[in-house]
Amino acid sequence: MSSINVIGGGRLKGETKIQGSKNAALPIIAATVLNKGITILRNCPRILDVFHMINVLKELGCLATWEGNTLIMDTSNVTSTKVSESSVQKMRSSILFLGALLGRYHEVSIAYPGGCSIGNRPIDYHLDSIKKMNVNQEFLGEDKGIIHCNTDKIIGTDIFLKFPSVGATQNVILTAVLAKGVTRIFNAAREPEVMELCNFLMEAGARICGKGTSYIEIEGVGNLHDVEYTLSPDRIVAGTYMAAVAAAGGDVVLLDTPVGQIESVIKVLEKIGCKIKTSDEYIKICCNRKPLPYDMLKTQPYPGFPTDMQSQLMTVLSLSDGKSTIIEEIFESRYQNAYELKKMGAKITIEKAQKKAVISGVKHLEGAKVIAHDLRAGAALVIAGIAAQGATIVKEATSIERGYEDICRDLNNLGASVRYCSDNIQ
Ligand code: EPZ
């Protein structure tokens, strides 16, 4: 298990480039099995979650090679429609192979993805929706932990999502692309990563309208064709590094930033005192004061404030000169990071029933040994370490590498002092 060592106290200065989007890459990698051919994915981040998805592709008989940040996938010879339990347990996004394999081969066996530190992560919206598309579902294995779906024909229909679930929207789209007839999704997720999956599929020949809105219509086609696609930059990685400036102070330029996708984050950071200038391709953020407190920061489905930025803002607000409140509306246990920040001197109380975190800003944080419970919480602890006095060790940092290609490289480009080290040399 690796750790990240952070020497605190430095203001940030300089520029760094934002990697390709993890949450756009994962569904697109699953989508490649809908086409029997070659997919070239440019600006693909070399992160653990992408490596896991590539392992699943190989398990299914596909080939995948890298040329720098370009991932070349050959899905001409899929030899299996079974996604192993170990693959799904390693990474729950493998569940997106459910819709893709079903869409192409009318059959799939895949284990139930487990929960994780931020919540149970059920997939009832995925299964209930796909069942309506003329798909049989059985639950096999002694603990009924294997989902087996099959059909002689997928039939498009109307799908009403109880909640605009990103994964459920993506799995329905993947199931519908080669179906007979039209599938209409009501209350679809509007996240940029859903839009990006639609962009990719449309370039491969799919017929989709309404991408990025809460109503998406997919007209089934006979087949898809080879495609070359360039991923957008990662909006959460960009937001993470902006939060680092807000916490530690500094004056930074982020290159290749998806400005239009992080308006809600920009608004919050401006409200707490950051000066932000944007152009089509970059963001300049400057912060030369303690952050102002923020009352009632609520996480919401897109275009609201993203839950994946909640931990990072908790770090920033723990240094503000007043009292802030955060309401986590999306996941039921995404406050674990508060207990790690408290080891660094933060003053945070969690009112679980109200899904509320109350943060009273402190003068400064003290370096400490802390644990990364999930990738965004881990990144938030690295930010806390940069802003803190003294040294911080973020343990179980492998979870950060699931989504950040090289957080040490990126933050050191901005003048931080952050390095990986293996646990046994602490
Ligand atoms: C995606 O997860 C992202 N992951 C998450 O990012 C992100 O936090 C989340 O969307 C919300 O934006 C990827 O894109 C790979 P949901 P997903 O389905 O699709 C409940 C990160 O840090 N729900 O929109 O799993 C669920 O429990 C990760 O990069 C059901 O109840 O999110 C949650 O409370 C973390 N039943 C809420 O909906 C279902 O069938 C939102 O989940 C599906 C979801």
Tab-separated table of C-alpha atoms and ligand atoms in Angstrom:
chain	number	residue	atom	x	y	z
A	1	MET	CA	0.000	0.000	0.000
A	2	SER	CA	1.456	3.425	-0.859
A	3	SER	CA	1.356	6.674	1.045
A	4	ILE	CA	1.736	10.292	0.038
A	5	ASN	CA	3.996	12.557	2.078
A	6	VAL	CA	3.144	16.257	2.086
A	7	ILE	CA	5.264	19.097	3.474
A	8	GLY	CA	2.874	21.902	4.343
A	9	GLY	CA	3.002	25.657	4.467
A	10	GLY	CA	3.554	26.501	0.805
A	11	ARG	CA	1.432	28.880	-1.255
A	12	LEU	CA	0.868	27.524	-4.774
A	13	LYS	CA	2.221	29.122	-7.911
A	14	GLY	CA	2.681	27.982	-11.502
A	15	GLU	CA	0.654	26.054	-14.020
A	16	THR	CA	-0.394	22.446	-14.576
A	17	LYS	CA	-2.364	20.541	-17.200
A	18	ILE	CA	-5.598	18.717	-16.340
A	19	GLN	CA	-5.753	14.991	-17.268
A	20	GLY	CA	-8.542	13.342	-19.254
A	21	SER	CA	-11.789	12.550	-17.477
A	22	LYS	CA	-11.934	9.307	-15.445
A	23	ASN	CA	-15.728	9.269	-15.302
A	24	ALA	CA	-15.999	9.760	-19.054
A	25	ALA	CA	-13.350	7.141	-19.847
A	26	LEU	CA	-14.945	4.288	-17.859
A	27	PRO	CA	-18.371	4.136	-19.583
A	28	ILE	CA	-16.744	4.665	-22.993
A	29	ILE	CA	-14.371	1.725	-22.441
A	30	ALA	CA	-17.404	-0.430	-21.598
A	31	ALA	CA	-19.208	0.923	-24.677
A	32	THR	CA	-16.462	-0.297	-27.017
A	33	VAL	CA	-17.846	-3.865	-26.857
A	34	LEU	CA	-20.973	-2.631	-28.656
A	35	ASN	CA	-18.836	-2.433	-31.814
A	36	LYS	CA	-16.888	-5.373	-33.288
A	37	GLY	CA	-13.810	-3.426	-34.265
A	38	ILE	CA	-11.256	-0.830	-33.195
A	39	THR	CA	-11.729	2.140	-30.891
A	40	ILE	CA	-9.014	4.772	-30.416
A	41	LEU	CA	-9.482	6.809	-27.232
A	42	ARG	CA	-7.221	9.865	-26.934
A	43	ASN	CA	-6.412	11.883	-23.771
A	44	CYS	CA	-7.204	8.788	-21.698
A	45	PRO	CA	-5.885	9.047	-18.122
A	46	ARG	CA	-3.505	6.253	-17.053
A	47	ILE	CA	-5.269	5.574	-13.754
A	48	LEU	CA	-6.076	2.421	-11.781
A	49	ASP	CA	-9.781	2.468	-12.643
A	50	VAL	CA	-8.948	2.554	-16.359
A	51	PHE	CA	-6.451	-0.298	-15.911
A	52	HIS	CA	-9.226	-2.308	-14.167
A	53	MET	CA	-11.615	-1.700	-17.073
A	54	ILE	CA	-8.900	-2.805	-19.518
A	55	ASN	CA	-8.476	-6.017	-17.507
A	56	VAL	CA	-12.199	-6.693	-17.897
A	57	LEU	CA	-11.936	-6.105	-21.650
A	58	LYS	CA	-9.094	-8.652	-21.784
A	59	GLU	CA	-11.152	-11.087	-19.666
A	60	LEU	CA	-13.812	-10.829	-22.391
A	61	GLY	CA	-11.268	-11.657	-25.114
A	62	CYS	CA	-10.537	-8.121	-26.292
A	63	LEU	CA	-7.146	-6.475	-26.857
A	64	ALA	CA	-5.958	-3.147	-25.527
A	65	THR	CA	-2.669	-1.268	-25.926
A	66	TRP	CA	-1.383	2.171	-24.965
A	67	GLU	CA	0.482	4.756	-26.982
A	68	GLY	CA	1.151	7.481	-24.412
A	69	ASN	CA	-2.306	8.635	-23.317
A	70	THR	CA	-3.983	7.036	-26.334
A	71	LEU	CA	-5.756	3.758	-25.599
A	72	ILE	CA	-6.335	1.474	-28.594
A	73	MET	CA	-8.968	-1.206	-28.032
A	74	ASP	CA	-9.821	-4.111	-30.358
A	75	THR	CA	-13.212	-5.640	-29.552
A	76	SER	CA	-13.456	-7.754	-32.729
A	77	ASN	CA	-13.276	-11.066	-30.863
A	78	VAL	CA	-15.312	-11.022	-27.688
A	79	THR	CA	-15.162	-14.635	-26.449
A	80	SER	CA	-17.145	-14.305	-23.218
A	81	THR	CA	-20.063	-12.347	-21.780
A	82	LYS	CA	-19.134	-13.140	-18.181
A	83	VAL	CA	-17.597	-10.418	-15.982
A	84	SER	CA	-15.904	-12.094	-13.035
A	85	GLU	CA	-16.764	-11.358	-9.422
A	86	SER	CA	-13.187	-10.264	-8.676
A	87	SER	CA	-13.340	-7.668	-11.461
A	88	VAL	CA	-16.584	-6.170	-10.202
A	89	GLN	CA	-15.482	-6.251	-6.557
A	90	LYS	CA	-12.271	-4.431	-7.552
A	91	MET	CA	-14.212	-1.695	-9.268
A	92	ARG	CA	-17.964	-1.156	-9.298
A	93	SER	CA	-17.911	0.722	-12.621
A	94	SER	CA	-17.455	-2.686	-14.279
A	95	ILE	CA	-21.271	-2.813	-13.903
A	96	LEU	CA	-21.401	-0.683	-17.067
A	97	PHE	CA	-20.404	-3.805	-19.009
A	98	LEU	CA	-23.904	-5.074	-18.151
A	99	GLY	CA	-25.625	-2.763	-20.643
A	100	ALA	CA	-22.847	-2.970	-23.220
A	101	LEU	CA	-22.604	-6.794	-23.341
A	102	LEU	CA	-26.379	-7.160	-23.213
A	103	GLY	CA	-26.765	-4.590	-25.962
A	104	ARG	CA	-24.361	-6.412	-28.257
A	105	TYR	CA	-24.714	-10.112	-27.330
A	106	HIS	CA	-28.189	-10.243	-25.674
A	107	GLU	CA	-26.621	-12.010	-22.713
A	108	VAL	CA	-24.422	-11.097	-19.747
A	109	SER	CA	-23.407	-12.532	-16.380
A	110	ILE	CA	-21.992	-10.094	-13.872
A	111	ALA	CA	-21.588	-10.024	-10.115
A	112	TYR	CA	-23.394	-7.508	-7.953
A	113	PRO	CA	-20.989	-4.630	-7.307
A	114	GLY	CA	-20.324	-4.172	-3.618
A	115	GLY	CA	-20.810	-0.952	-1.739
A	116	CYS	CA	-17.878	1.255	-0.853
A	117	SER	CA	-16.849	3.729	1.839
A	118	ILE	CA	-19.243	6.421	0.550
A	119	GLY	CA	-22.373	4.300	0.410
A	120	ASN	CA	-24.127	1.010	-0.434
A	121	ARG	CA	-24.200	1.927	-4.102
A	122	PRO	CA	-27.254	-0.211	-5.061
A	123	ILE	CA	-28.084	-0.880	-8.732
A	124	ASP	CA	-31.856	-1.305	-8.499
A	125	TYR	CA	-32.500	1.582	-10.935
A	126	HIS	CA	-30.195	-0.141	-13.466
A	127	LEU	CA	-31.907	-3.558	-13.164
A	128	ASP	CA	-35.506	-2.312	-12.947
A	129	SER	CA	-34.998	-0.209	-16.087
A	130	ILE	CA	-33.250	-2.868	-18.163
A	131	LYS	CA	-35.872	-5.510	-17.200
A	132	LYS	CA	-38.478	-3.308	-18.947
A	133	MET	CA	-36.589	-3.711	-22.229
A	134	ASN	CA	-37.722	-7.340	-22.724
A	135	VAL	CA	-34.733	-8.676	-20.737
A	136	ASN	CA	-34.955	-11.729	-18.439
A	137	GLN	CA	-33.021	-11.390	-15.190
A	138	GLU	CA	-32.056	-14.176	-12.761
A	139	PHE	CA	-29.826	-14.085	-9.710
A	140	LEU	CA	-27.494	-17.060	-9.561
A	141	GLY	CA	-24.919	-18.420	-7.133
A	142	GLU	CA	-25.375	-19.505	-3.546
A	143	ASP	CA	-25.761	-15.901	-2.343
A	144	LYS	CA	-27.638	-14.892	-5.496
A	145	GLY	CA	-24.707	-12.582	-6.129
A	146	ILE	CA	-24.482	-13.176	-9.873
A	147	ILE	CA	-26.849	-11.297	-12.161
A	148	HIS	CA	-27.628	-13.235	-15.340
A	149	CYS	CA	-29.522	-11.318	-18.042
A	150	ASN	CA	-30.605	-12.622	-21.436
A	151	THR	CA	-33.092	-11.868	-24.198
A	152	ASP	CA	-33.856	-12.799	-27.780
A	153	LYS	CA	-34.518	-9.154	-28.613
A	154	ILE	CA	-34.049	-5.910	-26.714
A	155	ILE	CA	-37.123	-3.744	-27.222
A	156	GLY	CA	-36.941	0.010	-26.719
A	157	THR	CA	-39.417	1.461	-24.226
A	158	ASP	CA	-40.059	4.387	-21.868
A	159	ILE	CA	-37.830	4.437	-18.755
A	160	PHE	CA	-38.685	6.673	-15.809
A	161	LEU	CA	-35.734	7.009	-13.412
A	162	LYS	CA	-36.695	7.681	-9.778
A	163	PHE	CA	-33.420	9.555	-9.371
A	164	PRO	CA	-31.141	10.956	-12.123
A	165	SER	CA	-28.584	8.210	-11.530
A	166	VAL	CA	-25.458	8.599	-13.687
A	167	GLY	CA	-24.715	4.874	-13.902
A	168	ALA	CA	-28.315	3.834	-14.466
A	169	THR	CA	-28.689	6.407	-17.266
A	170	GLN	CA	-25.485	5.139	-18.877
A	171	ASN	CA	-26.455	1.460	-18.585
A	172	VAL	CA	-29.863	2.104	-20.169
A	173	ILE	CA	-28.237	4.016	-23.035
A	174	LEU	CA	-25.749	1.154	-23.597
A	175	THR	CA	-28.602	-1.379	-23.631
A	176	ALA	CA	-30.722	0.764	-25.987
A	177	VAL	CA	-28.208	1.692	-28.697
A	178	LEU	CA	-28.666	-1.557	-30.735
A	179	ALA	CA	-32.224	-2.311	-29.519
A	180	LYS	CA	-35.353	-2.600	-31.667
A	181	GLY	CA	-37.264	0.676	-31.563
A	182	VAL	CA	-36.939	3.801	-29.452
A	183	THR	CA	-35.987	4.072	-25.774
A	184	ARG	CA	-36.957	7.291	-23.999
A	185	ILE	CA	-35.321	8.048	-20.649
A	186	PHE	CA	-37.192	10.453	-18.363
A	187	ASN	CA	-35.330	12.082	-15.439
A	188	ALA	CA	-31.996	11.111	-17.036
A	189	ALA	CA	-28.733	12.239	-15.415
A	190	ARG	CA	-27.346	15.416	-17.019
A	191	GLU	CA	-23.706	14.957	-15.913
A	192	PRO	CA	-21.085	15.815	-18.576
A	193	GLU	CA	-19.933	12.198	-18.455
A	194	VAL	CA	-23.381	11.066	-19.671
A	195	MET	CA	-23.165	13.648	-22.455
A	196	GLU	CA	-19.659	12.457	-23.331
A	197	LEU	CA	-20.849	8.820	-23.591
A	198	CYS	CA	-23.604	10.007	-25.962
A	199	ASN	CA	-21.074	12.013	-28.014
A	200	PHE	CA	-18.853	8.943	-28.313
A	201	LEU	CA	-21.740	6.626	-29.278
A	202	MET	CA	-23.093	9.119	-31.836
A	203	GLU	CA	-19.649	9.333	-33.452
A	204	ALA	CA	-19.771	5.516	-33.635
A	205	GLY	CA	-23.143	5.653	-35.426
A	206	ALA	CA	-25.717	5.629	-32.609
A	207	ARG	CA	-28.896	7.694	-32.911
A	208	ILE	CA	-29.332	9.708	-29.687
A	209	CYS	CA	-30.999	13.033	-28.983
A	210	GLY	CA	-31.358	15.059	-25.763
A	211	LYS	CA	-27.814	14.391	-24.486
A	212	GLY	CA	-27.063	16.530	-21.432
A	213	THR	CA	-30.764	17.045	-20.709
A	214	SER	CA	-33.071	15.103	-18.399
A	215	TYR	CA	-34.880	13.586	-21.411
A	216	ILE	CA	-32.793	11.338	-23.676
A	217	GLU	CA	-34.142	9.444	-26.685
A	218	ILE	CA	-32.226	6.549	-28.263
A	219	GLU	CA	-33.349	5.040	-31.563
A	220	GLY	CA	-31.837	1.565	-31.979
A	221	VAL	CA	-29.542	0.996	-34.981
A	222	GLY	CA	-28.234	-2.222	-36.558
A	223	ASN	CA	-24.609	-1.784	-35.596
A	224	LEU	CA	-21.885	0.718	-34.714
A	225	HIS	CA	-18.580	1.370	-36.461
A	226	ASP	CA	-14.963	2.112	-35.501
A	227	VAL	CA	-14.315	5.510	-33.967
A	228	GLU	CA	-11.482	7.723	-32.771
A	229	TYR	CA	-12.481	9.906	-29.823
A	230	THR	CA	-10.719	12.461	-27.623
A	231	LEU	CA	-11.814	12.622	-23.983
A	232	SER	CA	-12.599	15.949	-22.295
A	233	PRO	CA	-10.462	17.028	-19.339
A	234	ASP	CA	-11.537	15.857	-15.878
A	235	ARG	CA	-13.796	18.434	-14.220
A	236	ILE	CA	-13.296	16.985	-10.711
A	237	VAL	CA	-9.500	16.931	-11.006
A	238	ALA	CA	-9.661	20.579	-12.119
A	239	GLY	CA	-11.947	21.419	-9.191
A	240	THR	CA	-9.618	19.577	-6.807
A	241	TYR	CA	-6.624	21.682	-7.798
A	242	MET	CA	-8.688	24.871	-7.587
A	243	ALA	CA	-9.643	23.860	-4.053
A	244	ALA	CA	-5.926	23.416	-3.289
A	245	VAL	CA	-5.355	27.096	-4.140
A	246	ALA	CA	-8.355	28.131	-2.044
A	247	ALA	CA	-6.965	26.187	0.937
A	248	ALA	CA	-3.247	27.004	0.681
A	249	GLY	CA	-3.430	30.358	-1.090
A	250	GLY	CA	-1.624	31.126	-4.326
A	251	ASP	CA	-1.916	32.145	-7.932
A	252	VAL	CA	-2.217	29.324	-10.431
A	253	VAL	CA	-3.156	28.556	-14.050
A	254	LEU	CA	-4.862	25.244	-14.892
A	255	LEU	CA	-4.447	24.345	-18.569
A	256	ASP	CA	-6.918	22.176	-20.530
A	257	THR	CA	-9.767	22.762	-18.096
A	258	PRO	CA	-13.431	21.980	-18.903
A	259	VAL	CA	-14.554	25.463	-17.861
A	260	GLY	CA	-18.169	25.015	-18.896
A	261	GLN	CA	-18.533	21.908	-16.723
A	262	ILE	CA	-17.494	23.378	-13.366
A	263	GLU	CA	-19.554	26.558	-13.126
A	264	SER	CA	-21.098	25.473	-9.819
A	265	VAL	CA	-17.617	24.955	-8.321
A	266	ILE	CA	-16.367	28.303	-9.669
A	267	LYS	CA	-19.378	30.082	-8.113
A	268	VAL	CA	-18.701	28.588	-4.674
A	269	LEU	CA	-14.959	29.360	-4.784
A	270	GLU	CA	-15.646	32.950	-5.843
A	271	LYS	CA	-18.130	33.293	-2.987
A	272	ILE	CA	-15.468	32.242	-0.464
A	273	GLY	CA	-13.022	34.825	-1.776
A	274	CYS	CA	-11.107	33.334	-4.746
A	275	LYS	CA	-10.480	35.488	-7.808
A	276	ILE	CA	-11.105	33.388	-10.920
A	277	LYS	CA	-10.552	34.241	-14.592
A	278	THR	CA	-11.565	31.778	-17.308
A	279	SER	CA	-10.998	31.381	-21.023
A	280	ASP	CA	-12.042	28.520	-23.340
A	281	GLU	CA	-9.008	26.469	-22.424
A	282	TYR	CA	-7.694	27.539	-19.038
A	283	ILE	CA	-8.634	28.779	-15.597
A	284	LYS	CA	-6.581	31.278	-13.593
A	285	ILE	CA	-7.315	31.155	-9.872
A	286	CYS	CA	-5.840	33.408	-7.231
A	287	CYS	CA	-6.506	33.374	-3.493
A	288	ASN	CA	-4.635	35.643	-1.099
A	289	ARG	CA	-6.824	35.504	2.000
A	290	LYS	CA	-8.307	33.013	4.389
A	291	PRO	CA	-11.433	31.505	2.784
A	292	LEU	CA	-14.759	33.047	3.775
A	293	PRO	CA	-17.279	30.660	5.375
A	294	TYR	CA	-20.091	29.206	3.253
A	295	ASP	CA	-23.555	28.527	4.601
A	296	MET	CA	-25.551	25.525	3.288
A	297	LEU	CA	-23.311	24.080	0.594
A	298	LYS	CA	-25.574	21.335	-0.806
A	299	THR	CA	-24.357	18.593	-3.163
A	300	GLN	CA	-26.775	18.070	-6.053
A	301	PRO	CA	-27.042	16.213	-9.359
A	302	TYR	CA	-25.508	18.158	-12.274
A	303	PRO	CA	-25.533	21.095	-12.856
A	304	GLY	CA	-25.615	21.514	-9.050
A	305	PHE	CA	-22.524	21.376	-6.836
A	306	PRO	CA	-20.931	17.934	-7.371
A	307	THR	CA	-20.713	15.412	-4.531
A	308	ASP	CA	-17.229	14.521	-5.842
A	309	MET	CA	-16.065	17.986	-4.732
A	310	GLN	CA	-17.594	17.817	-1.234
A	311	SER	CA	-14.538	16.479	0.598
A	312	GLN	CA	-12.243	19.014	-1.060
A	313	LEU	CA	-14.504	21.937	-0.021
A	314	MET	CA	-14.694	20.541	3.513
A	315	THR	CA	-10.906	20.902	3.674
A	316	VAL	CA	-11.095	24.494	2.389
A	317	LEU	CA	-13.920	25.502	4.744
A	318	SER	CA	-12.092	23.999	7.747
A	319	LEU	CA	-9.647	26.904	7.256
A	320	SER	CA	-12.258	29.636	6.843
A	321	ASP	CA	-12.764	32.475	9.317
A	322	GLY	CA	-16.238	31.421	10.381
A	323	LYS	CA	-18.863	28.660	10.447
A	324	SER	CA	-19.933	26.735	7.323
A	325	THR	CA	-22.428	23.940	6.700
A	326	ILE	CA	-22.371	21.229	4.064
A	327	ILE	CA	-25.357	19.027	3.176
A	328	GLU	CA	-24.418	15.799	1.348
A	329	GLU	CA	-27.559	14.914	-0.606
A	330	ILE	CA	-26.170	12.213	-2.903
A	331	PHE	CA	-24.344	9.558	-0.843
A	332	GLU	CA	-25.314	8.388	2.613
A	333	SER	CA	-21.835	8.111	4.133
A	334	ARG	CA	-19.546	10.575	2.452
A	335	TYR	CA	-18.363	12.365	5.609
A	336	GLN	CA	-15.648	9.926	6.677
A	337	ASN	CA	-13.058	12.512	5.729
A	338	ALA	CA	-14.228	14.771	8.554
A	339	TYR	CA	-12.685	12.353	11.070
A	340	GLU	CA	-9.371	12.470	9.241
A	341	LEU	CA	-9.403	16.281	9.053
A	342	LYS	CA	-10.107	16.393	12.803
A	343	LYS	CA	-6.789	14.571	13.342
A	344	MET	CA	-5.263	17.691	11.741
A	345	GLY	CA	-7.095	20.041	14.102
A	346	ALA	CA	-10.234	20.760	12.069
A	347	LYS	CA	-13.425	21.505	14.016
A	348	ILE	CA	-16.268	19.590	12.340
A	349	THR	CA	-19.440	18.071	13.740
A	350	ILE	CA	-21.582	15.655	11.738
A	351	GLU	CA	-25.351	15.650	12.191
A	352	LYS	CA	-26.062	12.354	10.366
A	353	ALA	CA	-29.835	12.639	10.467
A	354	GLN	CA	-29.724	15.939	8.615
A	355	LYS	CA	-26.892	14.730	6.381
A	356	LYS	CA	-25.175	17.860	7.654
A	357	ALA	CA	-21.538	18.717	8.450
A	358	VAL	CA	-20.974	21.864	10.501
A	359	ILE	CA	-17.456	23.251	10.076
A	360	SER	CA	-15.997	25.931	12.365
A	361	GLY	CA	-12.906	27.327	10.674
A	362	VAL	CA	-9.586	27.153	12.544
A	363	LYS	CA	-6.486	29.338	12.290
A	364	HIS	CA	-4.438	26.570	10.732
A	365	LEU	CA	-4.285	22.770	10.379
A	366	GLU	CA	-1.449	20.665	11.800
A	367	GLY	CA	0.257	17.942	9.755
A	368	ALA	CA	-0.716	14.407	10.865
A	369	LYS	CA	-0.963	10.757	9.778
A	370	VAL	CA	-4.323	10.329	8.035
A	371	ILE	CA	-6.079	7.713	5.902
A	372	ALA	CA	-7.627	8.104	2.432
A	373	HIS	CA	-11.047	6.423	2.625
A	374	ASP	CA	-11.921	7.111	-1.028
A	375	LEU	CA	-10.193	8.838	-3.916
A	376	ARG	CA	-11.775	12.254	-3.449
A	377	ALA	CA	-11.325	12.163	0.332
A	378	GLY	CA	-7.678	11.222	-0.217
A	379	ALA	CA	-7.177	14.150	-2.578
A	380	ALA	CA	-8.840	16.418	0.008
A	381	LEU	CA	-6.316	15.237	2.615
A	382	VAL	CA	-3.395	16.006	0.285
A	383	ILE	CA	-4.807	19.522	-0.088
A	384	ALA	CA	-5.135	19.774	3.710
A	385	GLY	CA	-1.491	18.687	4.035
A	386	ILE	CA	-0.343	21.416	1.638
A	387	ALA	CA	-2.232	24.065	3.633
A	388	ALA	CA	-1.201	22.651	7.044
A	389	GLN	CA	1.839	23.459	9.167
A	390	GLY	CA	4.278	20.556	9.334
A	391	ALA	CA	4.299	17.217	7.521
A	392	THR	CA	1.289	15.024	6.668
A	393	ILE	CA	1.288	11.372	5.640
A	394	VAL	CA	-1.780	10.291	3.666
A	395	LYS	CA	-1.951	6.505	3.997
A	396	GLU	CA	-3.778	4.108	1.637
A	397	ALA	CA	-3.015	6.571	-1.141
A	398	THR	CA	-3.617	3.865	-3.756
A	399	SER	CA	-7.260	4.949	-3.693
A	400	ILE	CA	-6.160	8.382	-4.981
A	401	GLU	CA	-4.380	6.732	-7.900
A	402	ARG	CA	-7.746	5.277	-8.946
A	403	GLY	CA	-8.720	8.681	-10.324
A	404	TYR	CA	-5.686	10.984	-10.319
A	405	GLU	CA	-3.053	10.104	-12.924
A	406	ASP	CA	-0.280	11.730	-10.879
A	407	ILE	CA	-1.475	14.070	-8.134
A	408	CYS	CA	2.107	14.561	-6.893
A	409	ARG	CA	3.348	15.617	-10.348
A	410	ASP	CA	0.418	17.976	-10.842
A	411	LEU	CA	0.644	19.671	-7.444
A	412	ASN	CA	4.460	19.844	-7.470
A	413	ASN	CA	4.098	21.691	-10.801
A	414	LEU	CA	2.275	24.277	-8.694
A	415	GLY	CA	5.071	24.512	-6.142
A	416	ALA	CA	3.758	22.010	-3.568
A	417	SER	CA	6.024	19.459	-1.895
A	418	VAL	CA	4.199	16.149	-2.311
A	419	ARG	CA	5.680	12.698	-2.933
A	420	TYR	CA	4.636	9.049	-3.016
A	421	CYS	CA	6.344	6.621	-0.711
A	422	SER	CA	5.682	3.017	0.252
A	423	ASP	CA	4.205	2.520	3.706
A	424	ASN	CA	7.112	0.535	5.081
A	425	ILE	CA	9.511	3.465	5.029
A	426	GLN	CA	7.352	5.745	7.201
B	1	EPZ	C1	-21.135	8.259	-10.629
B	1	EPZ	O1	-21.395	7.181	-9.745
B	1	EPZ	C2	-19.667	8.612	-10.452
B	1	EPZ	N1	-18.844	7.470	-10.816
B	1	EPZ	C3	-19.395	9.011	-9.008
B	1	EPZ	O2	-18.025	9.414	-8.934
B	1	EPZ	C4	-20.271	10.203	-8.660
B	1	EPZ	O3	-20.077	10.551	-7.313
B	1	EPZ	C5	-21.745	9.829	-8.905
B	1	EPZ	O4	-21.922	9.407	-10.271
B	1	EPZ	C6	-22.676	11.004	-8.649
B	1	EPZ	O5	-22.341	12.054	-9.493
B	1	EPZ	C7	-18.566	7.259	-12.120
B	1	EPZ	O6	-19.004	7.981	-12.988
B	1	EPZ	C8	-17.676	6.091	-12.441
B	1	EPZ	P1	-25.349	7.488	-9.185
B	1	EPZ	P2	-22.806	6.369	-9.852
B	1	EPZ	O7	-25.897	6.257	-9.788
B	1	EPZ	O8	-23.219	6.277	-11.260
B	1	EPZ	C9	-28.223	5.982	-5.678
B	1	EPZ	C10	-15.841	9.422	-8.131
B	1	EPZ	O9	-15.368	9.887	-7.087
B	1	EPZ	N2	-28.556	4.872	-6.597
B	1	EPZ	O10	-25.657	8.807	-9.827
B	1	EPZ	O11	-22.672	5.124	-9.069
B	1	EPZ	C11	-26.795	5.869	-5.163
B	1	EPZ	O12	-26.735	5.028	-4.030
B	1	EPZ	C12	-17.137	8.658	-8.096
B	1	EPZ	O13	-15.328	9.592	-9.272
B	1	EPZ	C13	-29.546	3.957	-6.216
B	1	EPZ	O14	-30.143	4.062	-5.137
B	1	EPZ	O15	-23.753	7.381	-9.080
B	1	EPZ	C14	-26.456	7.295	-4.826
B	1	EPZ	O16	-26.986	7.598	-3.558
B	1	EPZ	C15	-17.648	8.461	-6.687
B	1	EPZ	N3	-29.861	2.939	-7.060
B	1	EPZ	C16	-27.203	8.107	-5.892
B	1	EPZ	O17	-28.209	7.219	-6.404
B	1	EPZ	C17	-29.228	2.796	-8.273
B	1	EPZ	O18	-29.581	1.854	-9.025
B	1	EPZ	C18	-26.323	8.598	-7.024
B	1	EPZ	O19	-25.743	7.499	-7.628
B	1	EPZ	C19	-28.221	3.719	-8.633
B	1	EPZ	C20	-27.912	4.755	-7.785
